[in-house]
Amino acid sequence: MQIAFDDTLFTGNEMIDTQHKELIARVNKLAEQCGGASEMNVAVRTLDFLMDYTDFHFSAEEKLQEEYQYPRLEEHKKLHAHFVKSVDELREMLEEEGPSEAFSAAVERNIVDWLVNHIQICDKDVAQYVRDHSTK
């Protein structure tokens, strides 16, 4: 369930890529907590740690899109909001049942898979748009 930051996740925008590397490190930390007999409070803290950085990253990314008048900003914001809602639901699941196999599968589906797909499609599009509209 670990994510490796490789060429498929590289957007070419230094700020976005640097923040994605940190975000992936936090997702991987959460995945580690789900994989073993981790105590629930450790998993909760790790999920909170992930969400703190996610809030920071989404805010920075949306600010960049506003600055460049990215035409799909509102759609992108909705995708971010959906992710935050999914993580909130995972938090509830974690509090109810702990870092179970079902929780681990939900993390993979709702965080890992979503994030990789979002970076490869949406964030690469944003980075390309910024490159195309930057003053040379």
CSV table of C-alpha atoms in Angstrom, one decimal:
chain,number,residue,atom,x,y,z
A,1,MET,CA,0.0,0.0,0.0
A,2,GLN,CA,3.0,2.3,-0.1
A,3,ILE,CA,3.3,5.0,-2.7
A,4,ALA,CA,6.6,5.6,-4.4
A,5,PHE,CA,7.1,9.1,-5.8
A,6,ASP,CA,8.2,8.3,-9.3
A,7,ASP,CA,8.0,9.8,-12.8
A,8,THR,CA,4.3,9.0,-13.1
A,9,LEU,CA,3.6,11.4,-10.2
A,10,PHE,CA,6.0,14.1,-11.3
A,11,THR,CA,4.1,17.2,-12.4
A,12,GLY,CA,7.1,19.4,-13.3
A,13,ASN,CA,5.9,22.2,-10.9
A,14,GLU,CA,8.5,22.5,-8.1
A,15,MET,CA,6.0,23.6,-5.4
A,16,ILE,CA,3.4,21.0,-6.2
A,17,ASP,CA,6.0,18.2,-6.5
A,18,THR,CA,7.7,19.1,-3.2
A,19,GLN,CA,4.4,19.1,-1.4
A,20,HIS,CA,3.3,15.9,-3.0
A,21,LYS,CA,6.5,14.2,-1.8
A,22,GLU,CA,5.7,15.3,1.8
A,23,LEU,CA,2.0,14.3,1.4
A,24,ILE,CA,3.0,10.9,0.1
A,25,ALA,CA,5.4,10.4,3.0
A,26,ARG,CA,2.5,11.1,5.4
A,27,VAL,CA,0.2,8.7,3.5
A,28,ASN,CA,3.0,6.1,3.7
A,29,LYS,CA,3.3,6.6,7.4
A,30,LEU,CA,-0.4,6.1,7.8
A,31,ALA,CA,-0.2,2.9,5.7
A,32,GLU,CA,2.5,1.7,8.1
A,33,GLN,CA,0.3,2.3,11.1
A,34,CYS,CA,-2.5,0.3,9.4
A,35,GLY,CA,-0.4,-2.6,8.5
A,36,GLY,CA,0.6,-3.8,11.9
A,37,ALA,CA,-0.8,-4.2,15.4
A,38,SER,CA,-0.7,-0.4,15.8
A,39,GLU,CA,-2.5,1.2,18.7
A,40,MET,CA,-5.5,3.2,17.7
A,41,ASN,CA,-4.3,6.4,19.2
A,42,VAL,CA,-1.1,6.2,17.1
A,43,ALA,CA,-3.1,5.6,14.0
A,44,VAL,CA,-5.5,8.5,14.9
A,45,ARG,CA,-2.5,10.9,15.4
A,46,THR,CA,-1.0,9.7,12.1
A,47,LEU,CA,-4.3,10.4,10.3
A,48,ASP,CA,-4.5,13.8,11.9
A,49,PHE,CA,-0.9,14.5,10.9
A,50,LEU,CA,-1.8,13.6,7.3
A,51,MET,CA,-4.8,15.8,7.3
A,52,ASP,CA,-2.9,18.8,8.7
A,53,TYR,CA,-0.5,18.7,5.7
A,54,THR,CA,-3.4,17.9,3.3
A,55,ASP,CA,-5.1,21.2,4.3
A,56,PHE,CA,-1.9,23.1,3.8
A,57,HIS,CA,-1.2,21.5,0.4
A,58,PHE,CA,-4.8,21.9,-0.9
A,59,SER,CA,-4.8,25.6,0.1
A,60,ALA,CA,-1.4,26.2,-1.6
A,61,GLU,CA,-2.5,24.4,-4.7
A,62,GLU,CA,-5.8,26.3,-4.9
A,63,LYS,CA,-4.0,29.6,-4.4
A,64,LEU,CA,-1.7,28.8,-7.3
A,65,GLN,CA,-4.7,28.0,-9.5
A,66,GLU,CA,-6.4,31.3,-8.5
A,67,GLU,CA,-3.2,33.2,-9.3
A,68,TYR,CA,-3.1,31.7,-12.8
A,69,GLN,CA,-6.9,31.8,-13.3
A,70,TYR,CA,-7.0,28.0,-13.8
A,71,PRO,CA,-10.3,27.4,-15.6
A,72,ARG,CA,-11.2,24.2,-13.7
A,73,LEU,CA,-10.5,25.7,-10.2
A,74,GLU,CA,-14.0,25.1,-8.9
A,75,GLU,CA,-14.0,21.5,-10.1
A,76,HIS,CA,-10.6,21.0,-8.5
A,77,LYS,CA,-11.9,22.4,-5.2
A,78,LYS,CA,-14.8,20.0,-5.3
A,79,LEU,CA,-12.3,17.1,-5.7
A,80,HIS,CA,-10.3,18.3,-2.8
A,81,ALA,CA,-13.5,18.7,-0.7
A,82,HIS,CA,-14.5,15.1,-1.6
A,83,PHE,CA,-11.1,13.8,-0.4
A,84,VAL,CA,-11.4,15.7,2.9
A,85,LYS,CA,-14.9,14.2,3.4
A,86,SER,CA,-13.5,10.7,2.7
A,87,VAL,CA,-10.7,11.2,5.2
A,88,ASP,CA,-13.3,12.5,7.8
A,89,GLU,CA,-15.3,9.3,7.2
A,90,LEU,CA,-12.1,7.2,7.6
A,91,ARG,CA,-11.4,9.0,10.9
A,92,GLU,CA,-14.9,7.9,12.2
A,93,MET,CA,-14.2,4.4,11.0
A,94,LEU,CA,-10.9,4.3,12.7
A,95,GLU,CA,-12.4,5.5,16.0
A,96,GLU,CA,-15.1,2.8,15.7
A,97,GLU,CA,-13.0,-0.2,14.8
A,98,GLY,CA,-9.4,0.7,15.1
A,99,PRO,CA,-6.7,0.0,12.4
A,100,SER,CA,-8.5,-3.1,11.1
A,101,GLU,CA,-8.1,-4.8,7.8
A,102,ALA,CA,-11.3,-3.1,6.6
A,103,PHE,CA,-9.9,0.3,7.6
A,104,SER,CA,-6.6,-0.5,5.8
A,105,ALA,CA,-8.5,-1.4,2.6
A,106,ALA,CA,-10.5,1.8,2.9
A,107,VAL,CA,-7.3,3.8,3.3
A,108,GLU,CA,-5.9,2.2,0.2
A,109,ARG,CA,-9.0,2.9,-1.8
A,110,ASN,CA,-9.9,6.4,-0.4
A,111,ILE,CA,-6.5,7.8,0.1
A,112,VAL,CA,-3.8,6.0,-1.8
A,113,ASP,CA,-5.6,5.2,-5.0
A,114,TRP,CA,-7.4,8.6,-5.0
A,115,LEU,CA,-4.2,10.6,-4.4
A,116,VAL,CA,-2.2,8.8,-7.1
A,117,ASN,CA,-5.1,9.2,-9.6
A,118,HIS,CA,-5.6,12.8,-8.7
A,119,ILE,CA,-1.9,13.7,-9.1
A,120,GLN,CA,-1.5,11.8,-12.4
A,121,ILE,CA,-4.5,13.5,-14.0
A,122,CYS,CA,-5.7,16.7,-12.2
A,123,ASP,CA,-2.5,18.0,-10.7
A,124,LYS,CA,-0.5,17.3,-13.9
A,125,ASP,CA,-3.1,19.3,-15.8
A,126,VAL,CA,-2.7,22.2,-13.3
A,127,ALA,CA,1.1,22.2,-13.6
A,128,GLN,CA,0.9,22.2,-17.4
A,129,TYR,CA,-1.5,25.0,-17.4
A,130,VAL,CA,0.8,27.0,-15.1
A,131,ARG,CA,3.8,26.3,-17.3
A,132,ASP,CA,1.8,27.4,-20.4
A,133,HIS,CA,0.6,30.6,-18.8
A,134,SER,CA,3.8,31.7,-17.0
A,135,THR,CA,5.7,34.7,-18.3
A,136,LYS,CA,8.9,33.6,-20.0
